[in-house]
mmCIF file of C-alpha atoms in Angstrom:
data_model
loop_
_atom_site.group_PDB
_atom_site.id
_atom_site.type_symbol
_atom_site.label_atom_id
_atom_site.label_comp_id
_atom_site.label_asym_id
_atom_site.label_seq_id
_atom_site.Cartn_x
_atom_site.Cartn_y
_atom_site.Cartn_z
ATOM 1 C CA UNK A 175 16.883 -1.601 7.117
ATOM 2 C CA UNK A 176 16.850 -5.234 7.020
ATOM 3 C CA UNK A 177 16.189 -7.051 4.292
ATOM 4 C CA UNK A 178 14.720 -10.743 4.952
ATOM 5 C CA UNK A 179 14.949 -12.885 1.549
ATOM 6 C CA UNK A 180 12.269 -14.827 0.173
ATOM 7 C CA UNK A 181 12.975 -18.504 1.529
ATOM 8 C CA UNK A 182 12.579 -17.109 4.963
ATOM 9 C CA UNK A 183 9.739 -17.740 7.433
ATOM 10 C CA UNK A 184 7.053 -14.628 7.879
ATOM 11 C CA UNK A 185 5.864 -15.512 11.643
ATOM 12 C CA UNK A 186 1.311 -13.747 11.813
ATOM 13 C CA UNK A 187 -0.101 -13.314 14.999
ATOM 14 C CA UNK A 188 -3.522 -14.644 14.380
ATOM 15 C CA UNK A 189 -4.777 -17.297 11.718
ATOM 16 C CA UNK A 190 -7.596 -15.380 10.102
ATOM 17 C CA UNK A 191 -8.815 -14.745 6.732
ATOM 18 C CA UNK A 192 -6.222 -11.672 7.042
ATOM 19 C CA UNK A 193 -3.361 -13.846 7.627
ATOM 20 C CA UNK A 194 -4.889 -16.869 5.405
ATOM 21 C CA UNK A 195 -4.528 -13.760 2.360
ATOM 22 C CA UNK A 196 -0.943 -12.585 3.520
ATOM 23 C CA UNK A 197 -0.066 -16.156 3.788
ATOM 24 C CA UNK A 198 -1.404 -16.595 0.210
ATOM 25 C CA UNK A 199 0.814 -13.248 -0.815
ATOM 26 C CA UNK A 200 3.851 -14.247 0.989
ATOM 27 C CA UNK A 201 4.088 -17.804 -0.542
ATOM 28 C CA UNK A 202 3.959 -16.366 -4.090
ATOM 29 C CA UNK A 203 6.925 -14.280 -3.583
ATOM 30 C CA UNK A 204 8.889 -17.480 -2.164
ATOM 31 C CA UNK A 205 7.851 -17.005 1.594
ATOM 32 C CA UNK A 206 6.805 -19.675 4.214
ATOM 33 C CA UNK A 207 4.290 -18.123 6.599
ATOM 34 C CA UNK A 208 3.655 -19.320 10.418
ATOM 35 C CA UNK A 209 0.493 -18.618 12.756
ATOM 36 C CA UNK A 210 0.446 -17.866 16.146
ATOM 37 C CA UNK A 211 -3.390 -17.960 17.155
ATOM 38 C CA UNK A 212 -5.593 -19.139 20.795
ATOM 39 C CA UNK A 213 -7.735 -21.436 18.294
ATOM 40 C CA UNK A 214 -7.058 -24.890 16.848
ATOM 41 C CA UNK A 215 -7.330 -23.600 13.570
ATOM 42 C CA UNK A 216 -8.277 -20.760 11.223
ATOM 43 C CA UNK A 217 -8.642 -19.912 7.640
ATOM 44 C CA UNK A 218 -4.998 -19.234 7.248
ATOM 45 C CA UNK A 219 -4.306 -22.794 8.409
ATOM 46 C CA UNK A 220 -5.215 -24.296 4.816
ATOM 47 C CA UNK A 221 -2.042 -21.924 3.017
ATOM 48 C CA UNK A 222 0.131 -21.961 6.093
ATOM 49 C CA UNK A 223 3.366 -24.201 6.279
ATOM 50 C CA UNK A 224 2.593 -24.431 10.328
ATOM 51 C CA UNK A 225 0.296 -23.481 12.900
ATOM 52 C CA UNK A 226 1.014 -22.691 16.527
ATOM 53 C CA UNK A 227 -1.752 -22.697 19.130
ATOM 54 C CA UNK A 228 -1.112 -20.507 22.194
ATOM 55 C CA UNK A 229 -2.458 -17.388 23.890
ATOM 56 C CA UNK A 230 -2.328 -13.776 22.971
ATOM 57 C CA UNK A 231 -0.639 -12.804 26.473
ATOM 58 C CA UNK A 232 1.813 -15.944 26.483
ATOM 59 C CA UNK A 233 4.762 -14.374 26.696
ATOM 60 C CA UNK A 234 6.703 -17.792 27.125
ATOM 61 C CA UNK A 235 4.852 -19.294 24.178
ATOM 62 C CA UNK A 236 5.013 -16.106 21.829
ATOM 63 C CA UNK A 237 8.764 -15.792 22.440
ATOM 64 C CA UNK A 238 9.439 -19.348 20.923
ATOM 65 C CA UNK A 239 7.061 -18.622 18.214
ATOM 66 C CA UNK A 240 9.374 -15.790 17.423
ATOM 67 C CA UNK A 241 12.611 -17.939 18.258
ATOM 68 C CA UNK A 242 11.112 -19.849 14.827
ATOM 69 C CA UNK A 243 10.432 -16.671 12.365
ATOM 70 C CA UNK A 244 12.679 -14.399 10.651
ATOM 71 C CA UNK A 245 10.676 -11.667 10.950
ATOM 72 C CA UNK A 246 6.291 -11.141 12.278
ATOM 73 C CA UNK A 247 3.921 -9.245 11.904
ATOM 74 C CA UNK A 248 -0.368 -9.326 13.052
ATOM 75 C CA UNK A 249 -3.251 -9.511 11.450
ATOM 76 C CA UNK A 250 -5.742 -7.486 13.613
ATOM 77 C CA UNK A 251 -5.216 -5.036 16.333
ATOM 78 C CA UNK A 252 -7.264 -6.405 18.824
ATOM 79 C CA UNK A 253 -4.793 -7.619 21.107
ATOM 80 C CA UNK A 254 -3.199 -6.518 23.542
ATOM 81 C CA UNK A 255 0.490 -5.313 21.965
ATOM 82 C CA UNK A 256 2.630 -5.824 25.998
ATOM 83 C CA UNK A 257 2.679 -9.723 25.680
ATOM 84 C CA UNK A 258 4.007 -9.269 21.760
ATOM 85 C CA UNK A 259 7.006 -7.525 23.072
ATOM 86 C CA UNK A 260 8.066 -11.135 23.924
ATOM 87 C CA UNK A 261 8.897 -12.181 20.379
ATOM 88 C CA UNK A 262 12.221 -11.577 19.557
ATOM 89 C CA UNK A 263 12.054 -11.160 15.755
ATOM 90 C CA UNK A 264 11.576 -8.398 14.260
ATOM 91 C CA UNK A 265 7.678 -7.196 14.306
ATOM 92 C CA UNK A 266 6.338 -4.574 11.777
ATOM 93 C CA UNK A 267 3.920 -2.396 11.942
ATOM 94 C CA UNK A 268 5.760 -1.208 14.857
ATOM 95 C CA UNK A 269 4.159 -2.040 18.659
ATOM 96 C CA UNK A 270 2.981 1.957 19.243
ATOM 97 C CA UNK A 271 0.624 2.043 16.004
ATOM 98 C CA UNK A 272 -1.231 -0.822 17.745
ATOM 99 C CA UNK A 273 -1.411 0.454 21.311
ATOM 100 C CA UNK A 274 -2.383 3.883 19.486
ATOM 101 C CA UNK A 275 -5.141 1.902 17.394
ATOM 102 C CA UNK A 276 -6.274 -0.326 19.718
ATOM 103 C CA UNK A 277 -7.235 2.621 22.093
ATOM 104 C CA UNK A 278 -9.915 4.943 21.135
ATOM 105 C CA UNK A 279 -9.331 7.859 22.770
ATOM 106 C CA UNK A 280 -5.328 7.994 22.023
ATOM 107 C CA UNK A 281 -6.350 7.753 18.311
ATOM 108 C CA UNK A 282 -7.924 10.662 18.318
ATOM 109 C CA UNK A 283 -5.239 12.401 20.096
ATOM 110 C CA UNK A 284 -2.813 11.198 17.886
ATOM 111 C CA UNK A 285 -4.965 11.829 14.996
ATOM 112 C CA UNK A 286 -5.637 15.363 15.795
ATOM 113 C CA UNK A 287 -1.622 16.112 16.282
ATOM 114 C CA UNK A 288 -1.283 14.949 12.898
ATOM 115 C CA UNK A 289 -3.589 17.724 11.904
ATOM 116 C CA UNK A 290 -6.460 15.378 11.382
ATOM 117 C CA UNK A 291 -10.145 16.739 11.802
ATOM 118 C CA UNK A 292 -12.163 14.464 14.115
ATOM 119 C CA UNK A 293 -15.677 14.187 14.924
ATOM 120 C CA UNK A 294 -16.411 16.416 18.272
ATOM 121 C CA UNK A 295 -15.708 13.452 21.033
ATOM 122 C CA UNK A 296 -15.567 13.160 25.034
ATOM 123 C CA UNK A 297 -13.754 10.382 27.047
ATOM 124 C CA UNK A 298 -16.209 8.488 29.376
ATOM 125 C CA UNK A 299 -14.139 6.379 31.851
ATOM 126 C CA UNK A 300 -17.730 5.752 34.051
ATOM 127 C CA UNK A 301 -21.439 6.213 33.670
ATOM 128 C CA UNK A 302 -20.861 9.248 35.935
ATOM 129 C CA UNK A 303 -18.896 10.832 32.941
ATOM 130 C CA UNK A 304 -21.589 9.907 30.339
ATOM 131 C CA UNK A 305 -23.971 12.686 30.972
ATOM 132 C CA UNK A 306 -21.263 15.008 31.036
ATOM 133 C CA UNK A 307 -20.285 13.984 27.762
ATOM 134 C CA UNK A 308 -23.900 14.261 26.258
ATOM 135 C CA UNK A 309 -23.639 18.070 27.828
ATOM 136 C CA UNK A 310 -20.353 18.932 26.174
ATOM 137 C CA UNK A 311 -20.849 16.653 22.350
ATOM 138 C CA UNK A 312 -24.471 16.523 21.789
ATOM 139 C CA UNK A 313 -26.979 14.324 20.401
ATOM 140 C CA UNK A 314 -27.475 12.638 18.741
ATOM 141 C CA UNK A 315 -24.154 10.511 19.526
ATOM 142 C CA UNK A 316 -22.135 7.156 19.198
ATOM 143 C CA UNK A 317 -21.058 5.452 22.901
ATOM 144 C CA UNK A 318 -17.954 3.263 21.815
ATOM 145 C CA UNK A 319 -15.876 1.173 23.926
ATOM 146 C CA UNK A 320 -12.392 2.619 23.770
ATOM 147 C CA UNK A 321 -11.087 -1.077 23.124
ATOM 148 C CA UNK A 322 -11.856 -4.354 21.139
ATOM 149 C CA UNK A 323 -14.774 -3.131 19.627
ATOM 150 C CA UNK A 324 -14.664 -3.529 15.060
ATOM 151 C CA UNK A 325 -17.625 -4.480 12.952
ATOM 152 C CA UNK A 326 -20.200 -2.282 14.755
ATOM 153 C CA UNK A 327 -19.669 -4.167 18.107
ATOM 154 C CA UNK A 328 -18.902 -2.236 21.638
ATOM 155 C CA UNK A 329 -21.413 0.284 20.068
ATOM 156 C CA UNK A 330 -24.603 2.127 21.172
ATOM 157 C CA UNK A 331 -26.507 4.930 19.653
ATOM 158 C CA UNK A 332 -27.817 7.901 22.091
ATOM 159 C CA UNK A 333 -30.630 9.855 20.397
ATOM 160 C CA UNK A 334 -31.339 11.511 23.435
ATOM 161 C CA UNK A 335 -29.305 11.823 27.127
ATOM 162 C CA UNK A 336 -32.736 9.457 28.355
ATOM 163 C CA UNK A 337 -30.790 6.806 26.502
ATOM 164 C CA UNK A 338 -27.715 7.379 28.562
ATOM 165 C CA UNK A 339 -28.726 3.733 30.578
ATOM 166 C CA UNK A 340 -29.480 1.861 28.303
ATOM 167 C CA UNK A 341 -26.140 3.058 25.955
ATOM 168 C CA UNK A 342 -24.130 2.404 28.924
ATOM 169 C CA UNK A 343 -25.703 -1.158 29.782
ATOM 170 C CA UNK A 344 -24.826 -1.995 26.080
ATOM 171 C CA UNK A 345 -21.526 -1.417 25.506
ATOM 172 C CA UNK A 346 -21.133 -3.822 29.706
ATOM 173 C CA UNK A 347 -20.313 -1.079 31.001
ATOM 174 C CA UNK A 348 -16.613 -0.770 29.367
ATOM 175 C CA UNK A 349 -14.459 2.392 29.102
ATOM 176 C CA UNK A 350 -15.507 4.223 26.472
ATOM 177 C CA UNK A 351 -15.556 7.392 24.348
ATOM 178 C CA UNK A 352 -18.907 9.562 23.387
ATOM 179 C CA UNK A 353 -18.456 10.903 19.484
ATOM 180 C CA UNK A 354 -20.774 12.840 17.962
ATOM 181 C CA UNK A 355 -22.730 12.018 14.295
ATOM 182 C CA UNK A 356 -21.106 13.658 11.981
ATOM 183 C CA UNK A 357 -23.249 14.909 8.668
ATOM 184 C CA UNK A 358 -21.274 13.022 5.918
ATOM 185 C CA UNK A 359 -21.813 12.214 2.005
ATOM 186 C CA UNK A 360 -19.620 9.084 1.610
ATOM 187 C CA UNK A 361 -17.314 7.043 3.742
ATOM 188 C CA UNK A 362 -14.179 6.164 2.729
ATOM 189 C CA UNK A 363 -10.612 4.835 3.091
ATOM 190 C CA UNK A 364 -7.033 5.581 2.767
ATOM 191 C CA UNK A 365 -4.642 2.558 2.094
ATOM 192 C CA UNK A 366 -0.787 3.331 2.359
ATOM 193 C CA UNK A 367 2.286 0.995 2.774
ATOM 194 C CA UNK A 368 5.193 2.241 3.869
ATOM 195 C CA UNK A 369 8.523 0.194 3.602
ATOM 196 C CA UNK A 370 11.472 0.003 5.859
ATOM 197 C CA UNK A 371 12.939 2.846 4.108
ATOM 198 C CA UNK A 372 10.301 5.163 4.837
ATOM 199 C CA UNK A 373 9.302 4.737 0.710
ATOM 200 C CA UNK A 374 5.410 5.072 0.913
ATOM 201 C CA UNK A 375 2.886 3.720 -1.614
ATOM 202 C CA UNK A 376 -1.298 4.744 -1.594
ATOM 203 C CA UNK A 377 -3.869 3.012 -3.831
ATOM 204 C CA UNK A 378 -6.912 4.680 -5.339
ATOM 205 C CA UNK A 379 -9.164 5.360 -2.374
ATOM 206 C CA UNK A 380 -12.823 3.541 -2.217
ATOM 207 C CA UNK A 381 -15.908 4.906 -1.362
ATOM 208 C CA UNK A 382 -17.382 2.133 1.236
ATOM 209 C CA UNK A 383 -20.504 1.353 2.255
ATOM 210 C CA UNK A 384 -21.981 -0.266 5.251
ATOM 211 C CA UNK A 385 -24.676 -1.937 6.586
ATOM 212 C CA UNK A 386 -25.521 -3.118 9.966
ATOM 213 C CA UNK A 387 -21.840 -1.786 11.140
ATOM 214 C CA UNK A 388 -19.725 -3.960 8.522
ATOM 215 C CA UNK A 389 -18.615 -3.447 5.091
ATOM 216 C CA UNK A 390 -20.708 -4.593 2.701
ATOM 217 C CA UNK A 391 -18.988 -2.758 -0.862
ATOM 218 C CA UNK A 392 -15.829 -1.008 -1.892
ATOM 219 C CA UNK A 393 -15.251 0.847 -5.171
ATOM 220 C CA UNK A 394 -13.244 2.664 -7.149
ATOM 221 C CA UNK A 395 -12.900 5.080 -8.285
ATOM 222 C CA UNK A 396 -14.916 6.997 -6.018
ATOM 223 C CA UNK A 397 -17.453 9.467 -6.127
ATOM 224 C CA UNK A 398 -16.182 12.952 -7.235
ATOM 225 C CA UNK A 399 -17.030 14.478 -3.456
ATOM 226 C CA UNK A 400 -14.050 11.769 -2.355
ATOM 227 C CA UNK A 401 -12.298 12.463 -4.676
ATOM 228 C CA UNK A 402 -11.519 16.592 -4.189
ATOM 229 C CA UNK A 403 -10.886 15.530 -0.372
ATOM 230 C CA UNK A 404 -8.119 12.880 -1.288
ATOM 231 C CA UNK A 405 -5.437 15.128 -1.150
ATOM 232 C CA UNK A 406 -5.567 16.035 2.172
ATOM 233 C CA UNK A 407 -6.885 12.491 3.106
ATOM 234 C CA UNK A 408 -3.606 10.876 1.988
ATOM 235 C CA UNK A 409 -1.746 13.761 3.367
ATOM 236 C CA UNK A 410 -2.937 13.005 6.670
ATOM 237 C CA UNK A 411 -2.066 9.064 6.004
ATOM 238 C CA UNK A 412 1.319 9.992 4.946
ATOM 239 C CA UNK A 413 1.468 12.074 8.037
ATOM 240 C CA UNK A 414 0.605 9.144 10.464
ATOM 241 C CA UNK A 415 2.577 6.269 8.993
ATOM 242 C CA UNK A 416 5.481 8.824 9.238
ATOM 243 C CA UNK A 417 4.782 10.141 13.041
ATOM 244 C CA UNK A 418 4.841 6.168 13.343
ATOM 245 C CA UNK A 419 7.987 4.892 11.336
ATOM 246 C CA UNK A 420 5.908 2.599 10.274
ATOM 247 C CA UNK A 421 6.267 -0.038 7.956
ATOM 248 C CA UNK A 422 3.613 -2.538 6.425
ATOM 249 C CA UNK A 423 0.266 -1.421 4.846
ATOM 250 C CA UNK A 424 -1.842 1.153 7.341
ATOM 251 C CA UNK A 425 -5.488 1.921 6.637
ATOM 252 C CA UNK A 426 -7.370 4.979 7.987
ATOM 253 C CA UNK A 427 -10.951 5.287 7.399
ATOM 254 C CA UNK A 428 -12.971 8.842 6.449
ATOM 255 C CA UNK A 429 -15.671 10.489 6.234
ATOM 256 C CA UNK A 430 -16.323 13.130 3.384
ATOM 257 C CA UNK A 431 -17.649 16.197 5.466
ATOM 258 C CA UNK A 432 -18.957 19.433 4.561
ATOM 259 C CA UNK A 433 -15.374 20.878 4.913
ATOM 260 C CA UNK A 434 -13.402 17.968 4.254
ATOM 261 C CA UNK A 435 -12.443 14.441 5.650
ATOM 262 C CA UNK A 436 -12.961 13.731 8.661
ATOM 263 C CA UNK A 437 -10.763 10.955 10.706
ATOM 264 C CA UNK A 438 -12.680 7.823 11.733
ATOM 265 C CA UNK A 439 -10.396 5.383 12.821
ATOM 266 C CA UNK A 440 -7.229 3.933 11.899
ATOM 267 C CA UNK A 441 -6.079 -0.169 11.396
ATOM 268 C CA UNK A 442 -2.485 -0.939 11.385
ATOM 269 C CA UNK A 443 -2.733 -3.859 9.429
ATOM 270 C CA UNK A 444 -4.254 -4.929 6.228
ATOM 271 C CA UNK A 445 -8.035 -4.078 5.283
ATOM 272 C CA UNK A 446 -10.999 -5.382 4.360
ATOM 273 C CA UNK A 447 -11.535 -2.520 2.286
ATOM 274 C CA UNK A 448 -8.400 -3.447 0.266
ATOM 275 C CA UNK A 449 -9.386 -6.649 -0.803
ATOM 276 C CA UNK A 450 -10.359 -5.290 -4.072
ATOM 277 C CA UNK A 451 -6.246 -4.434 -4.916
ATOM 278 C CA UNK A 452 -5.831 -8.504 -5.214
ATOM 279 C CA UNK A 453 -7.180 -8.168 -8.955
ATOM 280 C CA UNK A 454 -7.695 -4.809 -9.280
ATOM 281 C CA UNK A 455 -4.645 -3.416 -8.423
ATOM 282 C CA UNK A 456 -0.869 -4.017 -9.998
ATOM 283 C CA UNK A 457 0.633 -5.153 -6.480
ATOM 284 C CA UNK A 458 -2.009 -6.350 -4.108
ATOM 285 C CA UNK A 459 -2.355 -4.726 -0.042
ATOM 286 C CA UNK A 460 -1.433 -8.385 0.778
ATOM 287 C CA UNK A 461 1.720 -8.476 -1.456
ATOM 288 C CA UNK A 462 2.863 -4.673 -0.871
ATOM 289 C CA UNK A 463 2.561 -5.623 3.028
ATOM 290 C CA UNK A 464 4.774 -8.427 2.666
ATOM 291 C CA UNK A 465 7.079 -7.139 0.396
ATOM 292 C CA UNK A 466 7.312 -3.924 3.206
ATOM 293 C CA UNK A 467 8.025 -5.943 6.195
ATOM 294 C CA UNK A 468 10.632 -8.346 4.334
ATOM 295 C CA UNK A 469 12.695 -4.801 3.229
ATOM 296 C CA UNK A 470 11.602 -5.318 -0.414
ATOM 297 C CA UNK A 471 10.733 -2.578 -2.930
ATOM 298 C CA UNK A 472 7.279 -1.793 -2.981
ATOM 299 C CA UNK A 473 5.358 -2.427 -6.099
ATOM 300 C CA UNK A 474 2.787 -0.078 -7.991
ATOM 301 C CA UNK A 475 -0.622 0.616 -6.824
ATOM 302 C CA UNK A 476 -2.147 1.679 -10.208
ATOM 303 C CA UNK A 477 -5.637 0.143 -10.867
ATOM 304 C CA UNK A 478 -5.613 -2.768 -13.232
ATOM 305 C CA UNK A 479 -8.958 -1.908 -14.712
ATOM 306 C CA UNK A 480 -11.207 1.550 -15.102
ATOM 307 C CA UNK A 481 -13.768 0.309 -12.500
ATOM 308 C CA UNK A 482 -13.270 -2.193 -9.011
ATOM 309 C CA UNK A 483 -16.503 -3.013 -6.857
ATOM 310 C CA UNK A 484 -15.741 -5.633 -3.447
ATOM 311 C CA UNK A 485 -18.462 -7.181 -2.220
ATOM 312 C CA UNK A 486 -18.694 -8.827 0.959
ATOM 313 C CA UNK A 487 -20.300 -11.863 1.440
ATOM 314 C CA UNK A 488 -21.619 -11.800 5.074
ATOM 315 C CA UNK A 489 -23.111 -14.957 6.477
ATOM 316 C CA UNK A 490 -25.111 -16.948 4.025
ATOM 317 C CA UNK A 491 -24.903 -14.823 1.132
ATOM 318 C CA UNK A 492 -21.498 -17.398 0.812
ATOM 319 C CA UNK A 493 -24.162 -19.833 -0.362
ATOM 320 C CA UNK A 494 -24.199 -17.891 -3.409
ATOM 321 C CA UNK A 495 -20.914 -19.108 -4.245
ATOM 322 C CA UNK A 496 -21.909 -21.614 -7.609
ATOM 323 C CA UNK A 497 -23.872 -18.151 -8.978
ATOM 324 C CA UNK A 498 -20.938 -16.327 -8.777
ATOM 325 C CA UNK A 499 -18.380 -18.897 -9.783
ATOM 326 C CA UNK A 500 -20.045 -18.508 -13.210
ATOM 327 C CA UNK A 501 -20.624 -14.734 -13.471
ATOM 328 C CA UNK A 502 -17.880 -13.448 -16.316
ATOM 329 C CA UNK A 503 -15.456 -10.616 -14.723
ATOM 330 C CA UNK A 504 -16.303 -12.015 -10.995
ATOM 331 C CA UNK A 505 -13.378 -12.759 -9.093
ATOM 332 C CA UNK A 506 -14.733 -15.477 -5.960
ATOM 333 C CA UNK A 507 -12.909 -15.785 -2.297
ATOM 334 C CA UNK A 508 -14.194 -17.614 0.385
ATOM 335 C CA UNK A 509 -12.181 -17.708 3.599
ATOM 336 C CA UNK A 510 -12.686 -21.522 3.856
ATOM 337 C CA UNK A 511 -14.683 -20.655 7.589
ATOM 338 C CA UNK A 512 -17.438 -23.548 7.998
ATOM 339 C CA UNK A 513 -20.072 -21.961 10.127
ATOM 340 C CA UNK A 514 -22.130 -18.609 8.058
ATOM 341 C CA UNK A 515 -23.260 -17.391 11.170
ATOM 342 C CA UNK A 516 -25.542 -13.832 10.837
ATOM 343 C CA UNK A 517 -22.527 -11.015 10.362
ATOM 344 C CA UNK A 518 -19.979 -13.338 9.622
ATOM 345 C CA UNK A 519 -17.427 -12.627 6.833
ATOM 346 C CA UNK A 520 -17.894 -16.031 4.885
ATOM 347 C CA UNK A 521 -15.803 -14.535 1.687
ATOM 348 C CA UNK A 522 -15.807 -11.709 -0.917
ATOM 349 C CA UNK A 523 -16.421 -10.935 -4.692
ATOM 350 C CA UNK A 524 -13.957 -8.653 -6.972
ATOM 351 C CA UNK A 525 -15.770 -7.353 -10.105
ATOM 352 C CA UNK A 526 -13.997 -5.839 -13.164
ATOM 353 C CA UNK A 527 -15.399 -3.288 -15.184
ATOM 354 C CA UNK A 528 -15.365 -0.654 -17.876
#
C-alpha cells in the first residue's frame, strides 16, 4: 500500500466534467490535480492546476505526463488501456478492470464468473453471425457494439430478425454483441470504493431512470423491489472489485428482474449516477475515489438526508439554471461546457428532502 499525501499531484486521463468533479474533490483534501486529454480544454480545466494536451495512444507523451504525477487515475473507460501502460506512476483502478469494461463481451464473462446473472447474450463478430444470434437469443433484442459505445450510442433495437440490416448498418458495422430485453421493474446501480487495502465502502443504491439512452434521475432510497435485491447486488460488486484488486470507486449497473438483479454493465470509474453523494452523502464518490487511490481511509457513505433525487440537465434544460439557483433545498452544477447541444450533459441538480 502506498500512501500519497495530500500536497501531491493526482495526474486524470481526460478533462471532463468527471475529472473537473475529482479535481474539485481532490483540491479540498489538499491535492493538485493534472489532465491529460486530446482537446484544448475541458470542464476540468477551470479547477485544474495544469492541463496537458496529447493523445490517448501517445505513449511518449503519456509517459511524461506520468513522469509529472505522483500517482493517476481516468475518468472514463473509453480508451484504449495498452498506450496507458506508458505512465509510470502509479494508476488505479487497475489497467484489467478497464480492458474488462471497455469490452462487452469479456464483461459478461467476467460478470458471470463472479456469479452474476446476465441478460441471455450472443457475440456477433460479423453480419454473418447476426442471424445466428437472433436464432439462439431472441427477439426482441439490443445489437451493441462491444466497444466505445455509453449514453445509448453504438446501439440498435431488433424487433424482428427483418431488422437484422438495418441493426447492423447502425451500429457501422462494428463488433458487437446481441443481448436480449430483459422484463425489468427498475434499473439501478451499485456504487463501491475499494481502497488500497482491499477496505470496501457501498452507498445507498438509486433507482435510475432513463430516457432516450441517458440518465435523466437518480434517487434514494429506492423503491422497495430494489431494495430486497440489494443484497445480492452489492454482493456481486464486492465480488468484482475483489476478483479485480481494485481500488477507486467502481459502479455496476442493474436491473431488478423477476428473480433478482440482473448485471448490465460495469464503469470503473466514477458515475453519473453518484453525483447525488456530493450533498447527499457524508463522503462524496468524488472524495471516497480520491481518498482510495491516494491510500487514505475511506470515509462513510451514510445518506445525509432521508430522501436524494439527481437530475440531469441534458442540453438546454441548463438554461434553467436562474430557476433553479433560487429553488430552496436545490443543490445547482453546471460543468462549465459552452455548447447545450441535444443529449449533452450541460450540468445536474441535487434535491434534499424529507
Amino acid at each position: 500500500m502506498k500512501v500519497v499525501p495530500p500536497g501531491s499531484t493526482i495526474g486524470i486521463i481526460g478533462g471532463g466534467q468527471l475529472g473537473r468533479m475529482l479535481s474539485m474533490a481532490a483540491a479540498q483534501l489538499g491535492y493538485r490535480c493534472h489532465i491529460y486529454s486530446p482537446e484544448a480544454s475541458g470542464p476540468a480545466a477551470d479547477v485544474s492546476a495544469r492541463w496537458v494536451q496529447g493523445l490517448y495512444d501517445d505513449r511518449e507523451a503519456l509517459a511524461a505526463f506520468g513522469a509529472g504525477v505522483d500517482v493517476a487515475t481516468y475518468e472514463f473507460e473509453n480508451v484504449d488501456a495498452d498506450p496507458l501502460e506508458a505512465i509510470g506512476a502509479p494508476l488505479h483502478p487497475p489497467l484489467n478492470a478497464l480492458r474488462i469494461a471497455q469490452d462487452r463481451a469479456a464483461e459478461k464473462r467476467f460478470a458471470t464468473a463472479q456469479g452474476a446473472r446476465t441478460a441471455a447474450w450472443g457475440e456477433v463478430p460479423d453480419r454473418a453471425s447476426l442471424d445466428a444470434a437472433i436464432a439462439k437469443v431472441g427477439a426482441p433484442a439490443i445489437l451493441k457494439t462491444t466497444r466505445f459505445g455509453y449514453d445509448g450510442k453504438g446501439q440498435a433495437r431488433i424487433a424482428s430478425a427483418t431488422d437484422a440490416d438495418d441493426a447492423w448498418a447502425a451500429i457501422g458495422g462494428r463488433r458487437a454483441i446481441l443481448e436480449a430485453m430483459v422484463p425489468f421493474a427498475h434499473e439501478f446501480s451499485v456504487l463501491l470504493a475499494r481502497g488500497q487495502d482491499g477496505a470496501s465502502a457501498i452507498w445507498d443504491a438509486p433507482k435510475n431512470v432513463h430516457a432516450h439512452g441517458i440518465l435523466a434521475t437518480s434517487t434514494v432510497p429506492a423503491h422497495p423491489h430494489i431494495l430486497v435485491q440489494l443484497d445480492e447486488a452489492k454482493a456481486i460488486a464486492t465480488c468484482v472489485a475483489d476478483a479485480l484488486d481494485y481500488v477507486g470507486v467502481l459502479a455496476i449497473e442493474f436491473f431488478a428482474g423477476a428473480d433478482g438483479p440482473v448485471f448490465n454493465e460495469m464503469a470503473p470509474r466514477v458515475h453519473n449516477s453518484g453525483h447525488w453523494t456530493i450533498e447527499g452523502a457524508v463522503t462524496s464518490q468524488f472524495e471516497n475515489h480520491i481518498r482510495a487511490i491516494c491510500g487514505l481511509p475511506l470515509g462513510p457513505t451514510t445518506l445525509t438526508a432521508p430522501r436524494v433525487t439527481m437530475e440531469n440537465l441534458i442540453g438546454h434544460d441548463a438554461d434553467r439554471w436562474a430557476e433553479i439557483a433560487a429553488e430552496p433545498g436545490a443543490h445547482l452544477h453546471l460543468y462549465g461546457k459552452h455548447d447545450a447541444k441535444p443529449g449533452r450533459k450541460m450540468g445536474h441538480v441535487t434535491r434534499l428532502s424529507r
